[in-house]
């Protein structure tokens, strides 16, 4: 599976952006697709994840209520809708896939390239 992330850009605080992650190749029913982010000088951190089989979702506390992860099985695509954005959300956002759910980077063996999100104050 190869992952291709897109949709980043510059937005003012309080605004919205939608990221997409397209998977080429088969995502198995046990797959989990997640979004991580990495701000300059910081470690990569978990943002949200979705189980491919049953649509169950998981969120980091810092984005709960503001971000929504969803998937379109027919298009092999996972979306991250980001609302009420804050300057602290500025980071490169990466999508990743794994055979099980975890919030740790090392659990994920397929990664897309990052897409940069910049939130201005």
mmCIF file of N, CA and C in Angstrom:
data_model
loop_
_atom_site.group_PDB
_atom_site.id
_atom_site.type_symbol
_atom_site.label_atom_id
_atom_site.label_comp_id
_atom_site.label_asym_id
_atom_site.label_seq_id
_atom_site.Cartn_x
_atom_site.Cartn_y
_atom_site.Cartn_z
ATOM 1 N N UNK A 1 0.849 -1.192 0.000
ATOM 2 C CA UNK A 1 0.000 0.000 0.000
ATOM 3 C C UNK A 1 0.882 1.238 0.000
ATOM 4 N N UNK A 2 0.563 2.155 -0.889
ATOM 5 C CA UNK A 2 1.220 3.462 -0.878
ATOM 6 C C UNK A 2 0.170 4.514 -0.532
ATOM 7 N N UNK A 3 0.593 5.505 0.243
ATOM 8 C CA UNK A 3 -0.317 6.542 0.704
ATOM 9 C C UNK A 3 0.120 7.891 0.156
ATOM 10 N N UNK A 4 -0.872 8.673 -0.261
ATOM 11 C CA UNK A 4 -0.608 9.997 -0.818
ATOM 12 C C UNK A 4 -1.479 11.003 -0.091
ATOM 13 N N UNK A 5 -0.834 11.888 0.676
ATOM 14 C CA UNK A 5 -1.572 12.902 1.432
ATOM 15 C C UNK A 5 -1.591 14.219 0.676
ATOM 16 N N UNK A 6 -2.673 14.952 0.836
ATOM 17 C CA UNK A 6 -2.781 16.267 0.200
ATOM 18 C C UNK A 6 -3.774 17.129 0.966
ATOM 19 N N UNK A 7 -3.803 18.422 0.615
ATOM 20 C CA UNK A 7 -4.813 19.305 1.172
ATOM 21 C C UNK A 7 -4.312 20.360 2.136
ATOM 22 N N UNK A 8 -3.036 20.328 2.446
ATOM 23 C CA UNK A 8 -2.511 21.326 3.373
ATOM 24 C C UNK A 8 -2.515 22.720 2.771
ATOM 25 N N UNK A 9 -2.262 23.705 3.621
ATOM 26 C CA UNK A 9 -2.221 25.075 3.145
ATOM 27 C C UNK A 9 -2.137 26.040 4.300
ATOM 28 N N UNK A 10 -2.354 27.303 3.984
ATOM 29 C CA UNK A 10 -2.309 28.373 4.978
ATOM 30 C C UNK A 10 -3.739 28.811 5.292
ATOM 31 N N UNK A 11 -4.040 28.918 6.567
ATOM 32 C CA UNK A 11 -5.379 29.308 6.990
ATOM 33 C C UNK A 11 -5.272 30.159 8.247
ATOM 34 N N UNK A 12 -6.229 31.046 8.429
ATOM 35 C CA UNK A 12 -6.241 31.860 9.643
ATOM 36 C C UNK A 12 -6.817 31.076 10.807
ATOM 37 N N UNK A 13 -6.442 31.443 12.000
ATOM 38 C CA UNK A 13 -6.982 30.813 13.198
ATOM 39 C C UNK A 13 -8.507 30.893 13.173
ATOM 40 N N UNK A 14 -9.123 29.778 13.542
ATOM 41 C CA UNK A 14 -10.581 29.692 13.493
ATOM 42 C C UNK A 14 -11.110 29.125 12.192
ATOM 43 N N UNK A 15 -10.250 29.008 11.207
ATOM 44 C CA UNK A 15 -10.647 28.506 9.899
ATOM 45 C C UNK A 15 -10.635 26.984 9.822
ATOM 46 N N UNK A 16 -10.866 26.480 8.608
ATOM 47 C CA UNK A 16 -10.962 25.044 8.381
ATOM 48 C C UNK A 16 -10.107 24.615 7.195
ATOM 49 N N UNK A 17 -9.678 23.371 7.247
ATOM 50 C CA UNK A 17 -8.982 22.733 6.131
ATOM 51 C C UNK A 17 -9.391 21.275 6.107
ATOM 52 N N UNK A 18 -9.341 20.676 4.920
ATOM 53 C CA UNK A 18 -9.629 19.252 4.803
ATOM 54 C C UNK A 18 -8.455 18.561 4.131
ATOM 55 N N UNK A 19 -7.930 17.552 4.783
ATOM 56 C CA UNK A 19 -6.833 16.766 4.236
ATOM 57 C C UNK A 19 -7.370 15.456 3.668
ATOM 58 N N UNK A 20 -6.686 14.961 2.640
ATOM 59 C CA UNK A 20 -7.053 13.680 2.036
ATOM 60 C C UNK A 20 -5.853 12.754 2.020
ATOM 61 N N UNK A 21 -6.112 11.476 2.148
ATOM 62 C CA UNK A 21 -5.063 10.452 2.072
ATOM 63 C C UNK A 21 -5.593 9.335 1.181
ATOM 64 N N UNK A 22 -5.012 9.221 -0.004
ATOM 65 C CA UNK A 22 -5.445 8.203 -0.957
ATOM 66 C C UNK A 22 -4.509 7.015 -0.876
ATOM 67 N N UNK A 23 -5.081 5.831 -0.752
ATOM 68 C CA UNK A 23 -4.287 4.604 -0.682
ATOM 69 C C UNK A 23 -4.328 3.892 -2.026
ATOM 70 N N UNK A 24 -3.154 3.616 -2.557
ATOM 71 C CA UNK A 24 -3.085 2.801 -3.767
ATOM 72 C C UNK A 24 -2.704 1.400 -3.332
ATOM 73 N N UNK A 25 -3.524 0.446 -3.680
ATOM 74 C CA UNK A 25 -3.328 -0.892 -3.167
ATOM 75 C C UNK A 25 -4.415 -1.208 -2.168
ATOM 76 N N UNK A 26 -4.494 -2.448 -1.802
ATOM 77 C CA UNK A 26 -5.609 -2.889 -0.988
ATOM 78 C C UNK A 26 -5.396 -2.598 0.487
ATOM 79 N N UNK A 27 -6.406 -2.020 1.086
ATOM 80 C CA UNK A 27 -6.445 -1.872 2.536
ATOM 81 C C UNK A 27 -7.297 -3.018 3.078
ATOM 82 N N UNK A 28 -6.723 -3.849 3.898
ATOM 83 C CA UNK A 28 -7.434 -4.995 4.423
ATOM 84 C C UNK A 28 -8.423 -4.566 5.491
ATOM 85 N N UNK A 29 -9.380 -5.425 5.759
ATOM 86 C CA UNK A 29 -10.422 -5.070 6.712
ATOM 87 C C UNK A 29 -9.843 -4.781 8.090
ATOM 88 N N UNK A 30 -8.717 -5.363 8.402
ATOM 89 C CA UNK A 30 -8.104 -5.132 9.716
ATOM 90 C C UNK A 30 -7.290 -3.856 9.769
ATOM 91 N N UNK A 31 -7.161 -3.174 8.631
ATOM 92 C CA UNK A 31 -6.296 -2.001 8.564
ATOM 93 C C UNK A 31 -6.839 -0.847 9.389
ATOM 94 N N UNK A 32 -5.887 -0.066 9.861
ATOM 95 C CA UNK A 32 -6.180 1.196 10.519
ATOM 96 C C UNK A 32 -5.405 2.273 9.765
ATOM 97 N N UNK A 33 -6.076 3.358 9.463
ATOM 98 C CA UNK A 33 -5.409 4.500 8.838
ATOM 99 C C UNK A 33 -5.439 5.653 9.824
ATOM 100 N N UNK A 34 -4.294 6.274 10.003
ATOM 101 C CA UNK A 34 -4.171 7.333 11.011
ATOM 102 C C UNK A 34 -3.543 8.585 10.411
ATOM 103 N N UNK A 35 -3.781 9.674 11.089
ATOM 104 C CA UNK A 35 -3.087 10.929 10.807
ATOM 105 C C UNK A 35 -2.185 11.249 11.991
ATOM 106 N N UNK A 36 -0.972 11.627 11.679
ATOM 107 C CA UNK A 36 -0.022 12.132 12.653
ATOM 108 C C UNK A 36 0.390 13.528 12.207
ATOM 109 N N UNK A 37 0.999 14.259 13.106
ATOM 110 C CA UNK A 37 1.540 15.568 12.735
ATOM 111 C C UNK A 37 2.865 15.790 13.449
ATOM 112 N N UNK A 38 3.669 16.612 12.809
ATOM 113 C CA UNK A 38 4.970 16.925 13.388
ATOM 114 C C UNK A 38 5.244 18.405 13.191
ATOM 115 N N UNK A 39 5.290 19.122 14.296
ATOM 116 C CA UNK A 39 5.637 20.538 14.264
ATOM 117 C C UNK A 39 7.152 20.681 14.266
ATOM 118 N N UNK A 40 7.615 21.812 13.814
ATOM 119 C CA UNK A 40 9.048 22.052 13.723
ATOM 120 C C UNK A 40 9.704 21.895 15.088
ATOM 121 N N UNK A 41 10.724 21.044 15.160
ATOM 122 C CA UNK A 41 11.456 20.838 16.397
ATOM 123 C C UNK A 41 10.780 19.921 17.396
ATOM 124 N N UNK A 42 9.661 19.331 17.025
ATOM 125 C CA UNK A 42 8.933 18.459 17.951
ATOM 126 C C UNK A 42 8.825 17.049 17.393
ATOM 127 N N UNK A 43 8.456 16.117 18.249
ATOM 128 C CA UNK A 43 8.262 14.747 17.815
ATOM 129 C C UNK A 43 6.921 14.596 17.080
ATOM 130 N N UNK A 44 6.877 13.569 16.248
ATOM 131 C CA UNK A 44 5.639 13.278 15.543
ATOM 132 C C UNK A 44 4.602 12.770 16.547
ATOM 133 N N UNK A 45 3.369 13.275 16.441
ATOM 134 C CA UNK A 45 2.343 12.901 17.403
ATOM 135 C C UNK A 45 1.061 12.445 16.705
ATOM 136 N N UNK A 46 0.362 11.570 17.390
ATOM 137 C CA UNK A 46 -0.899 11.035 16.898
ATOM 138 C C UNK A 46 -1.973 12.117 16.881
ATOM 139 N N UNK A 47 -2.792 12.092 15.824
ATOM 140 C CA UNK A 47 -3.903 13.041 15.711
ATOM 141 C C UNK A 47 -5.236 12.301 15.722
ATOM 142 N N UNK A 48 -5.396 11.361 14.809
ATOM 143 C CA UNK A 48 -6.673 10.651 14.694
ATOM 144 C C UNK A 48 -6.456 9.370 13.908
ATOM 145 N N UNK A 49 -7.376 8.412 14.079
ATOM 146 C CA UNK A 49 -7.294 7.157 13.343
ATOM 147 C C UNK A 49 -8.692 6.620 13.082
ATOM 148 N N UNK A 50 -8.773 5.760 12.082
ATOM 149 C CA UNK A 50 -10.049 5.135 11.728
ATOM 150 C C UNK A 50 -9.809 3.684 11.333
ATOM 151 N N UNK A 51 -10.669 2.816 11.825
ATOM 152 C CA UNK A 51 -10.609 1.404 11.438
ATOM 153 C C UNK A 51 -11.298 1.241 10.084
ATOM 154 N N UNK A 52 -10.620 0.584 9.159
ATOM 155 C CA UNK A 52 -11.153 0.444 7.806
ATOM 156 C C UNK A 52 -12.422 -0.401 7.783
ATOM 157 N N UNK A 53 -12.503 -1.363 8.694
ATOM 158 C CA UNK A 53 -13.607 -2.320 8.640
ATOM 159 C C UNK A 53 -14.919 -1.746 9.156
ATOM 160 N N UNK A 54 -14.868 -1.044 10.289
ATOM 161 C CA UNK A 54 -16.126 -0.660 10.921
ATOM 162 C C UNK A 54 -16.256 0.840 11.187
ATOM 163 N N UNK A 55 -15.315 1.610 10.674
ATOM 164 C CA UNK A 55 -15.448 3.069 10.764
ATOM 165 C C UNK A 55 -15.225 3.605 12.178
ATOM 166 N N UNK A 56 -14.765 2.782 13.090
ATOM 167 C CA UNK A 56 -14.530 3.283 14.441
ATOM 168 C C UNK A 56 -13.394 4.306 14.416
ATOM 169 N N UNK A 57 -13.577 5.392 15.155
ATOM 170 C CA UNK A 57 -12.607 6.480 15.107
ATOM 171 C C UNK A 57 -11.971 6.736 16.465
ATOM 172 N N UNK A 58 -10.796 7.320 16.432
ATOM 173 C CA UNK A 58 -10.030 7.636 17.632
ATOM 174 C C UNK A 58 -9.409 9.018 17.431
ATOM 175 N N UNK A 59 -9.316 9.769 18.523
ATOM 176 C CA UNK A 59 -8.787 11.124 18.429
ATOM 177 C C UNK A 59 -7.855 11.432 19.592
ATOM 178 N N UNK A 60 -6.856 12.249 19.315
ATOM 179 C CA UNK A 60 -6.056 12.819 20.388
ATOM 180 C C UNK A 60 -6.913 13.845 21.127
ATOM 181 N N UNK A 61 -6.675 13.992 22.410
ATOM 182 C CA UNK A 61 -7.467 14.940 23.201
ATOM 183 C C UNK A 61 -7.358 16.357 22.649
ATOM 184 N N UNK A 62 -6.205 16.680 22.097
ATOM 185 C CA UNK A 62 -5.969 18.047 21.632
ATOM 186 C C UNK A 62 -6.823 18.432 20.419
ATOM 187 N N UNK A 63 -7.371 17.441 19.721
ATOM 188 C CA UNK A 63 -8.161 17.752 18.518
ATOM 189 C C UNK A 63 -9.609 17.298 18.635
ATOM 190 N N UNK A 64 -9.935 16.605 19.707
ATOM 191 C CA UNK A 64 -11.286 16.078 19.876
ATOM 192 C C UNK A 64 -12.301 17.222 19.846
ATOM 193 N N UNK A 65 -13.345 17.027 19.058
ATOM 194 C CA UNK A 65 -14.369 18.058 18.935
ATOM 195 C C UNK A 65 -14.083 19.082 17.850
ATOM 196 N N UNK A 66 -12.859 19.086 17.327
ATOM 197 C CA UNK A 66 -12.508 20.043 16.273
ATOM 198 C C UNK A 66 -12.182 19.342 14.952
ATOM 199 N N UNK A 67 -11.588 18.160 15.042
ATOM 200 C CA UNK A 67 -11.200 17.409 13.848
ATOM 201 C C UNK A 67 -12.115 16.205 13.689
ATOM 202 N N UNK A 68 -12.356 15.830 12.440
ATOM 203 C CA UNK A 68 -13.169 14.660 12.145
ATOM 204 C C UNK A 68 -12.474 13.815 11.089
ATOM 205 N N UNK A 69 -12.256 12.538 11.412
ATOM 206 C CA UNK A 69 -11.663 11.612 10.450
ATOM 207 C C UNK A 69 -12.779 10.769 9.859
ATOM 208 N N UNK A 70 -12.695 10.516 8.570
ATOM 209 C CA UNK A 70 -13.702 9.706 7.896
ATOM 210 C C UNK A 70 -13.052 8.992 6.726
ATOM 211 N N UNK A 71 -13.779 8.066 6.138
ATOM 212 C CA UNK A 71 -13.206 7.351 5.012
ATOM 213 C C UNK A 71 -14.261 7.091 3.942
ATOM 214 N N UNK A 72 -13.785 6.979 2.709
ATOM 215 C CA UNK A 72 -14.622 6.608 1.573
ATOM 216 C C UNK A 72 -14.025 5.321 1.017
ATOM 217 N N UNK A 73 -14.659 4.204 1.310
ATOM 218 C CA UNK A 73 -14.113 2.916 0.902
ATOM 219 C C UNK A 73 -13.998 2.802 -0.600
ATOM 220 N N UNK A 74 -14.992 3.295 -1.308
ATOM 221 C CA UNK A 74 -14.993 3.166 -2.767
ATOM 222 C C UNK A 74 -13.816 3.884 -3.398
ATOM 223 N N UNK A 75 -13.389 4.977 -2.751
ATOM 224 C CA UNK A 75 -12.269 5.766 -3.281
ATOM 225 C C UNK A 75 -10.959 5.470 -2.566
ATOM 226 N N UNK A 76 -10.990 4.508 -1.636
ATOM 227 C CA UNK A 76 -9.773 4.166 -0.886
ATOM 228 C C UNK A 76 -9.121 5.410 -0.280
ATOM 229 N N UNK A 77 -9.954 6.266 0.269
ATOM 230 C CA UNK A 77 -9.483 7.565 0.748
ATOM 231 C C UNK A 77 -9.937 7.813 2.176
ATOM 232 N N UNK A 78 -9.040 8.386 2.953
ATOM 233 C CA UNK A 78 -9.343 8.824 4.308
ATOM 234 C C UNK A 78 -9.214 10.345 4.347
ATOM 235 N N UNK A 79 -10.157 10.979 5.025
ATOM 236 C CA UNK A 79 -10.187 12.426 5.115
ATOM 237 C C UNK A 79 -9.955 12.875 6.556
ATOM 238 N N UNK A 80 -9.400 14.057 6.705
ATOM 239 C CA UNK A 80 -9.304 14.690 8.017
ATOM 240 C C UNK A 80 -9.851 16.103 7.867
ATOM 241 N N UNK A 81 -11.045 16.301 8.386
ATOM 242 C CA UNK A 81 -11.658 17.629 8.386
ATOM 243 C C UNK A 81 -11.218 18.348 9.650
ATOM 244 N N UNK A 82 -10.590 19.489 9.466
ATOM 245 C CA UNK A 82 -10.043 20.234 10.597
ATOM 246 C C UNK A 82 -10.761 21.567 10.706
ATOM 247 N N UNK A 83 -11.480 21.754 11.791
ATOM 248 C CA UNK A 83 -12.231 22.987 12.038
ATOM 249 C C UNK A 83 -11.674 23.697 13.260
ATOM 250 N N UNK A 84 -12.038 24.953 13.414
ATOM 251 C CA UNK A 84 -11.592 25.753 14.560
ATOM 252 C C UNK A 84 -10.087 25.636 14.744
ATOM 253 N N UNK A 85 -9.366 25.789 13.680
ATOM 254 C CA UNK A 85 -7.915 25.608 13.730
ATOM 255 C C UNK A 85 -7.245 26.664 14.590
ATOM 256 N N UNK A 86 -6.176 26.241 15.242
ATOM 257 C CA UNK A 86 -5.395 27.104 16.131
ATOM 258 C C UNK A 86 -3.954 27.159 15.619
ATOM 259 N N UNK A 87 -3.231 28.205 15.983
ATOM 260 C CA UNK A 87 -1.809 28.258 15.587
ATOM 261 C C UNK A 87 -1.030 27.023 16.044
ATOM 262 N N UNK A 88 -1.415 26.434 17.168
ATOM 263 C CA UNK A 88 -0.737 25.224 17.660
ATOM 264 C C UNK A 88 -0.952 24.018 16.756
ATOM 265 N N UNK A 89 -1.900 24.090 15.843
ATOM 266 C CA UNK A 89 -2.129 22.993 14.892
ATOM 267 C C UNK A 89 -1.145 23.035 13.725
ATOM 268 N N UNK A 90 -0.341 24.075 13.638
ATOM 269 C CA UNK A 90 0.633 24.189 12.566
ATOM 270 C C UNK A 90 1.626 23.045 12.623
ATOM 271 N N UNK A 91 1.735 22.306 11.536
ATOM 272 C CA UNK A 91 2.610 21.138 11.487
ATOM 273 C C UNK A 91 2.557 20.522 10.089
ATOM 274 N N UNK A 92 3.471 19.599 9.845
ATOM 275 C CA UNK A 92 3.343 18.731 8.686
ATOM 276 C C UNK A 92 2.473 17.554 9.107
ATOM 277 N N UNK A 93 1.463 17.260 8.321
ATOM 278 C CA UNK A 93 0.531 16.187 8.630
ATOM 279 C C UNK A 93 0.812 14.986 7.731
ATOM 280 N N UNK A 94 0.871 13.810 8.355
ATOM 281 C CA UNK A 94 1.182 12.573 7.654
ATOM 282 C C UNK A 94 0.063 11.568 7.853
ATOM 283 N N UNK A 95 -0.272 10.823 6.804
ATOM 284 C CA UNK A 95 -1.163 9.691 6.992
ATOM 285 C C UNK A 95 -0.327 8.414 7.001
ATOM 286 N N UNK A 96 -0.831 7.414 7.690
ATOM 287 C CA UNK A 96 -0.102 6.169 7.867
ATOM 288 C C UNK A 96 -1.087 5.025 8.022
ATOM 289 N N UNK A 97 -0.642 3.829 7.715
ATOM 290 C CA UNK A 97 -1.518 2.672 7.879
ATOM 291 C C UNK A 97 -0.805 1.568 8.651
ATOM 292 N N UNK A 98 -1.613 0.731 9.305
ATOM 293 C CA UNK A 98 -1.097 -0.378 10.105
ATOM 294 C C UNK A 98 -2.154 -1.466 10.170
ATOM 295 N N UNK A 99 -1.735 -2.608 10.693
ATOM 296 C CA UNK A 99 -2.678 -3.714 10.829
ATOM 297 C C UNK A 99 -3.462 -3.682 12.124
ATOM 298 N N UNK A 100 -3.109 -2.759 13.009
ATOM 299 C CA UNK A 100 -3.813 -2.640 14.274
ATOM 300 C C UNK A 100 -3.752 -1.198 14.730
ATOM 301 N N UNK A 101 -4.602 -0.889 15.714
ATOM 302 C CA UNK A 101 -4.650 0.492 16.190
ATOM 303 C C UNK A 101 -3.635 0.723 17.308
ATOM 304 N N UNK A 102 -2.987 1.866 17.217
ATOM 305 C CA UNK A 102 -2.120 2.351 18.275
ATOM 306 C C UNK A 102 -1.912 3.837 18.039
ATOM 307 N N UNK A 103 -1.516 4.523 19.076
ATOM 308 C CA UNK A 103 -1.199 5.938 18.911
ATOM 309 C C UNK A 103 0.298 6.158 18.715
ATOM 310 N N UNK A 104 1.066 5.079 18.714
ATOM 311 C CA UNK A 104 2.513 5.221 18.587
ATOM 312 C C UNK A 104 2.954 5.154 17.133
ATOM 313 N N UNK A 105 3.948 5.949 16.808
ATOM 314 C CA UNK A 105 4.485 6.013 15.451
ATOM 315 C C UNK A 105 4.958 4.653 14.976
ATOM 316 N N UNK A 106 5.585 3.895 15.863
ATOM 317 C CA UNK A 106 6.255 2.660 15.463
ATOM 318 C C UNK A 106 5.284 1.555 15.072
ATOM 319 N N UNK A 107 4.028 1.732 15.387
ATOM 320 C CA UNK A 107 3.022 0.740 15.028
ATOM 321 C C UNK A 107 2.697 0.788 13.538
ATOM 322 N N UNK A 108 3.012 1.890 12.873
ATOM 323 C CA UNK A 108 2.578 2.117 11.500
ATOM 324 C C UNK A 108 3.729 1.857 10.530
ATOM 325 N N UNK A 109 3.449 1.017 9.530
ATOM 326 C CA UNK A 109 4.515 0.606 8.625
ATOM 327 C C UNK A 109 4.416 1.197 7.224
ATOM 328 N N UNK A 110 3.374 1.931 6.959
ATOM 329 C CA UNK A 110 3.237 2.611 5.669
ATOM 330 C C UNK A 110 2.935 4.075 5.949
ATOM 331 N N UNK A 111 3.678 4.941 5.287
ATOM 332 C CA UNK A 111 3.536 6.377 5.524
ATOM 333 C C UNK A 111 3.431 7.115 4.200
ATOM 334 N N UNK A 112 2.585 8.118 4.200
ATOM 335 C CA UNK A 112 2.542 9.030 3.077
ATOM 336 C C UNK A 112 3.516 10.171 3.313
ATOM 337 N N UNK A 113 3.701 11.000 2.293
ATOM 338 C CA UNK A 113 4.544 12.173 2.482
ATOM 339 C C UNK A 113 3.751 13.200 3.280
ATOM 340 N N UNK A 114 4.396 14.117 3.905
ATOM 341 C CA UNK A 114 3.698 15.111 4.707
ATOM 342 C C UNK A 114 3.041 16.180 3.861
ATOM 343 N N UNK A 115 1.993 16.758 4.417
ATOM 344 C CA UNK A 115 1.372 17.925 3.796
ATOM 345 C C UNK A 115 1.328 19.008 4.869
ATOM 346 N N UNK A 116 1.807 20.204 4.522
ATOM 347 C CA UNK A 116 2.021 21.236 5.515
ATOM 348 C C UNK A 116 0.755 22.047 5.779
ATOM 349 N N UNK A 117 0.438 22.172 7.048
ATOM 350 C CA UNK A 117 -0.676 23.008 7.484
ATOM 351 C C UNK A 117 -0.111 24.148 8.323
ATOM 352 N N UNK A 118 -0.414 25.368 7.933
ATOM 353 C CA UNK A 118 0.043 26.537 8.663
ATOM 354 C C UNK A 118 -1.170 27.354 9.074
ATOM 355 N N UNK A 119 -1.269 27.595 10.393
ATOM 356 C CA UNK A 119 -2.387 28.364 10.923
ATOM 357 C C UNK A 119 -1.846 29.681 11.464
ATOM 358 N N UNK A 120 -2.277 30.765 10.888
ATOM 359 C CA UNK A 120 -1.786 32.077 11.315
ATOM 360 C C UNK A 120 -2.719 32.668 12.373
ATOM 361 N N UNK A 121 -2.115 33.439 13.267
ATOM 362 C CA UNK A 121 -2.921 34.034 14.359
ATOM 363 C C UNK A 121 -3.481 35.394 13.960
#
